[in-house]
Short mmCIF file of C-alpha atoms in Angstrom, two decimals:
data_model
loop_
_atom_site.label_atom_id
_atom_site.label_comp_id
_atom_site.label_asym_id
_atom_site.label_seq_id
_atom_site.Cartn_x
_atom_site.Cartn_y
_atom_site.Cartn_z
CA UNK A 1 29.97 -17.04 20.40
CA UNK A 2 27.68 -15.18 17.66
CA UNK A 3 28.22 -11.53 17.43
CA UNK A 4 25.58 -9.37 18.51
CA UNK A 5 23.15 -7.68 15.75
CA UNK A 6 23.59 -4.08 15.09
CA UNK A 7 21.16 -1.30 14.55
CA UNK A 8 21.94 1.97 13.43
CA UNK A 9 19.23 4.64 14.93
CA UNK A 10 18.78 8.20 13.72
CA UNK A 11 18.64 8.14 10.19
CA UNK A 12 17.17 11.32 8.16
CA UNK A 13 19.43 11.22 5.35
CA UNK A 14 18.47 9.66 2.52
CA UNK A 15 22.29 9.19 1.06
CA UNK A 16 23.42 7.72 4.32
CA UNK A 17 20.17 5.41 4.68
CA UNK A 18 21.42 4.24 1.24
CA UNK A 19 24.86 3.56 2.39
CA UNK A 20 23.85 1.76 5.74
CA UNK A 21 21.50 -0.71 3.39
CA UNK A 22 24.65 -1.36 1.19
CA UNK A 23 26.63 -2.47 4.75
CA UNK A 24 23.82 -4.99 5.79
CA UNK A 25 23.27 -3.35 9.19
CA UNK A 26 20.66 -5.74 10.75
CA UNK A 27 18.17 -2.61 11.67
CA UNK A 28 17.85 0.70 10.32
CA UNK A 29 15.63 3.44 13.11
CA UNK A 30 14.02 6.36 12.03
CA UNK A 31 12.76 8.59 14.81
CA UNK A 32 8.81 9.83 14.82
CA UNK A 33 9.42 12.81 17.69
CA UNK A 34 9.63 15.86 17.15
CA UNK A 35 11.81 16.87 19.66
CA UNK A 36 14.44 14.72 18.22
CA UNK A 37 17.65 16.52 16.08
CA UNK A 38 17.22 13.08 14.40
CA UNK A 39 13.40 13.86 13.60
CA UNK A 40 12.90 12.21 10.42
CA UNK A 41 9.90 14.17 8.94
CA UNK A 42 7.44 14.13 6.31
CA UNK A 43 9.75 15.27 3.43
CA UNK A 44 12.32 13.05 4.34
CA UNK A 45 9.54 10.20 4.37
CA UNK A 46 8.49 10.85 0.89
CA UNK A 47 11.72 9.93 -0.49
CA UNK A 48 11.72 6.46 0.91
CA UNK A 49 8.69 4.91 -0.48
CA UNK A 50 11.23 3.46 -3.28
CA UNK A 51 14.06 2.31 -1.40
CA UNK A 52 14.66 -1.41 -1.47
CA UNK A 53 15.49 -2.19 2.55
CA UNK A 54 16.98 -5.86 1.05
CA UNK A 55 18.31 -7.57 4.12
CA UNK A 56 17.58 -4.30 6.75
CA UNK A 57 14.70 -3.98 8.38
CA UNK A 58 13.37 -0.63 9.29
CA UNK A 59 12.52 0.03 12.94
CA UNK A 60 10.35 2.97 13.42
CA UNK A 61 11.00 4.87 16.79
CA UNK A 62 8.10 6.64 19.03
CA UNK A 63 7.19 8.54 22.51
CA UNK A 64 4.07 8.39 23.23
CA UNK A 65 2.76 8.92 20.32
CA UNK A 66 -0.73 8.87 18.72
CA UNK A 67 -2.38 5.67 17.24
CA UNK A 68 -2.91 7.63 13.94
CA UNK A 69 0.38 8.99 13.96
CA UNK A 70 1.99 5.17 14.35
CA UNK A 71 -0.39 3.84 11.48
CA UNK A 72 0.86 6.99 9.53
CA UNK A 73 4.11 6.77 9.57
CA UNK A 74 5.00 3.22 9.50
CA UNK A 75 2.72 2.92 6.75
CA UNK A 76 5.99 3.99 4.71
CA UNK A 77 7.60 0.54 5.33
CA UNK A 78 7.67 -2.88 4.69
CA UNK A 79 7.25 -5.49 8.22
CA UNK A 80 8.64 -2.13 10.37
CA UNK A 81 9.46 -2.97 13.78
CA UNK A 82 7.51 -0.54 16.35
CA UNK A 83 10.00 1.04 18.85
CA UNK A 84 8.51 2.65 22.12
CA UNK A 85 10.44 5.16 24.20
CA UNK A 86 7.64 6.75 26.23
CA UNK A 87 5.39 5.42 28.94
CA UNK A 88 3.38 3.12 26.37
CA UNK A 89 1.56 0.49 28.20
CA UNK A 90 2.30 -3.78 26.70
CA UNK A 91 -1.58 -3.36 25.51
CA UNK A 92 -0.82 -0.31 23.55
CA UNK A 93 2.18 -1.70 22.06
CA UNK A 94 0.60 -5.00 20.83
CA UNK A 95 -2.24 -3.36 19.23
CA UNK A 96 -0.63 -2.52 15.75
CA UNK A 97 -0.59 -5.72 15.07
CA UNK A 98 3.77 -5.61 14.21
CA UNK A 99 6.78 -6.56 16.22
CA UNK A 100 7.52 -4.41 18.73
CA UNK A 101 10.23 -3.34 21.15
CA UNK A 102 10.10 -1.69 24.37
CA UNK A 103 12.26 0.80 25.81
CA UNK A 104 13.32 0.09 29.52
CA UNK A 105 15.15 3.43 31.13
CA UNK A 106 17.89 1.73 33.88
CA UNK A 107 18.91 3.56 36.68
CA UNK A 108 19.67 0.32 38.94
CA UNK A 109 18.95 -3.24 39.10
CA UNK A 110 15.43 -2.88 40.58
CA UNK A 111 14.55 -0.58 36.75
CA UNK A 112 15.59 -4.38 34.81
CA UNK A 113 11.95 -5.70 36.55
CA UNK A 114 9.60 -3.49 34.09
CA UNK A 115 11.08 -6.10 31.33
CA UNK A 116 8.58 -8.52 32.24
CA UNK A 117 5.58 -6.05 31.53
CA UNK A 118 6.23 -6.58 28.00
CA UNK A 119 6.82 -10.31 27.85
CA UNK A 120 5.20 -10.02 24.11
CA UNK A 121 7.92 -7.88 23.26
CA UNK A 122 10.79 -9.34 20.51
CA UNK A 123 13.34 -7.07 22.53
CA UNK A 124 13.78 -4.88 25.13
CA UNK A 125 16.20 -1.90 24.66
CA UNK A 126 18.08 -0.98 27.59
CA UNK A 127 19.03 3.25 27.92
CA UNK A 128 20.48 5.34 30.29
CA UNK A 129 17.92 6.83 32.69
CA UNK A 130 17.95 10.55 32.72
CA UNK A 131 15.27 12.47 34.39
CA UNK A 132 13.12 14.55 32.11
CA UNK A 133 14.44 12.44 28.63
CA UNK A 134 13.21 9.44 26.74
CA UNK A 135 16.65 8.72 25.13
CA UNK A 136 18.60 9.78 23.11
CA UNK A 137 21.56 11.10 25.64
CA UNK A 138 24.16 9.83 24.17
CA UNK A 139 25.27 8.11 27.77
CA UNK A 140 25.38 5.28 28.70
CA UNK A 141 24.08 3.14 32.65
CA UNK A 142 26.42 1.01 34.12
CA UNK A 143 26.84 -2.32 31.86
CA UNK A 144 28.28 -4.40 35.00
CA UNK A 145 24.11 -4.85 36.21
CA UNK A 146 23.89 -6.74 33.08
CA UNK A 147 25.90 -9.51 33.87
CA UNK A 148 22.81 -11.66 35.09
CA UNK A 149 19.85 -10.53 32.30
CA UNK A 150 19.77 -13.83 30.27
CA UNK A 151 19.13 -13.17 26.69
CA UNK A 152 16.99 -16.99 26.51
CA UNK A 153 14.06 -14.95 28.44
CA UNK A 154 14.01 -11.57 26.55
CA UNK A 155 16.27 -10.20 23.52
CA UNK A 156 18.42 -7.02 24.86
CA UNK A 157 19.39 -4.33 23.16
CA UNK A 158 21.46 -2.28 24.53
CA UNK A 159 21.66 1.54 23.91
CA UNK A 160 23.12 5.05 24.93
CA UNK A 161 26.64 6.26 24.52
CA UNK A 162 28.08 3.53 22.08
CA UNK A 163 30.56 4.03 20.58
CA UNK A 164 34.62 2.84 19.53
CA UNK A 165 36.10 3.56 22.37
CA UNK A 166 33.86 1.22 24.62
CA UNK A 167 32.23 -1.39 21.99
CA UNK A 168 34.65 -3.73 23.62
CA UNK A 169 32.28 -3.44 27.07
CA UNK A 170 29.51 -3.10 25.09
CA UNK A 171 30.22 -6.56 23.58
CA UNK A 172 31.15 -8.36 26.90
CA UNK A 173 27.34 -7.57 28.24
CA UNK A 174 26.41 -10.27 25.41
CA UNK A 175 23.20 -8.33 24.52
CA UNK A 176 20.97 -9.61 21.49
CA UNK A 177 21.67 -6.34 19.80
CA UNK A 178 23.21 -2.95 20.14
CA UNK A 179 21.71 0.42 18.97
CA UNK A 180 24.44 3.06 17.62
CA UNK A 181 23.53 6.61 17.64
CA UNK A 182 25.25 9.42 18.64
CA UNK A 183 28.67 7.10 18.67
CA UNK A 184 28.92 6.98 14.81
CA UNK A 185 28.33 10.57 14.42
CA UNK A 186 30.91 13.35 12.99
CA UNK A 187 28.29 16.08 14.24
CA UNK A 188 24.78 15.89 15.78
CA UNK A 189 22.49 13.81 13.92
CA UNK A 190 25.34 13.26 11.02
CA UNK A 191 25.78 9.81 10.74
CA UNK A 192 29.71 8.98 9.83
CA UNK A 193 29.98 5.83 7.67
CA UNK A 194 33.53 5.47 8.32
CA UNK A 195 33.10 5.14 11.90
CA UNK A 196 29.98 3.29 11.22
CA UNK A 197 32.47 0.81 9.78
CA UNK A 198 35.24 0.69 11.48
CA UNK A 199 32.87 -0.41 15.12
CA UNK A 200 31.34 -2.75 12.39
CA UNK A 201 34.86 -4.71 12.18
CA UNK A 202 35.05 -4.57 15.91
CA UNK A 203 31.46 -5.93 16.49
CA UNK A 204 31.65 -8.90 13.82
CA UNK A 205 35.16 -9.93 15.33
CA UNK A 206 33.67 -10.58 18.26
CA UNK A 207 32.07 -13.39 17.21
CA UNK A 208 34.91 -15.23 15.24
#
């Protein structure tokens, strides 16, 4: 059994961007909304343009955004993947031309159906549903409803509330991919590379 890829999500320092490249995390997010603690913003932006990505790739994180704003932004990387959170529709999503994934918010089985509205999409990030957010709360659904998504159809990601204490769970779901946030962080948006490491060693055991 392969262990799952890992993507860290949240990233607006430019130190701890570095140090995530150096670990060969699979995908590196950088969220484009405002609203977001994790907002990475225009400053922050500018002091990419040189950073070698090497074996990450950048995914580039969005709610409802603005065509412009997408073309602006991801204009700073190299093959970014586009993430949606909002209430993009599968047309909107395909028309930038660039792999995209699509944010699915689960509340019960019946919220795993909206999957197949973006059959174009390389993955499909599963999140807790919470009424009035698009992510980022730190929680996480119920994992059991999992047990009959086949990863052969669409590529899961799974996302929301992470972290060492329940990787273990995380892992038995067999998703494609799972999104860290708010679980490898010593403070709100302050990414921890220690704890980043140590769920590392957890993850890529899995698969030995």
């Amino acid at each position: 059994m392969n262990s799952p890829k890992v993507k860290i999500c949240g990233i607006s320092n430019i130190e701890i961007l570095k140090d995530l490249i150096n670990l060969n995390i699979d995908f590196i997010g950088f969220i484009f909304y405002e609203k977001s603690p994790r907002f990475a913003n225009n400053t922050f932006l500018e002091s990419i343009k040189d950073i070698d990505f090497k074996d990450s790739r950048p995914v580039c994180v969005y709610v409802n955004p603005d065509e412009d704003y997408v073309y602006q932004t991801s204009s700073y990387f190299n093959n970014p993947i586009l993430q949606f959170h909002g209430d993009e529709e599968n047309n909107f999503c395909e028309s930038f031309g660039l792999d995209y994934w699509k944010a699915i918010r689960v509340k019960n089985n019946d919220d795993l159906k909206s999957c197949s509205l973006f059959s174009s999409a390389q993955a499909i990030l599963l999140e807790n549903h919470k009424e009035g957010s698009y992510g980022g709360t730190g929680e996480s659904f119920n994992w059991q409803i999992l047990k009959d998504i086949d990863n052969d159809d669409q590529n899961i990601v799974l996302s929301g509330g992470i972290n060492s204490q329940n990787v273990d769970n995380a892992l038995k779901t067999n998703s494609w991919c799972l999104d860290l946030n708010s679980g490898v962080e010593s403070q709100e948006g302050i990414k921890n590379i220690e704890l980043v490491t140590n769920i590392l060693k957890t993850i890529k055991a899995y698969g030995i």
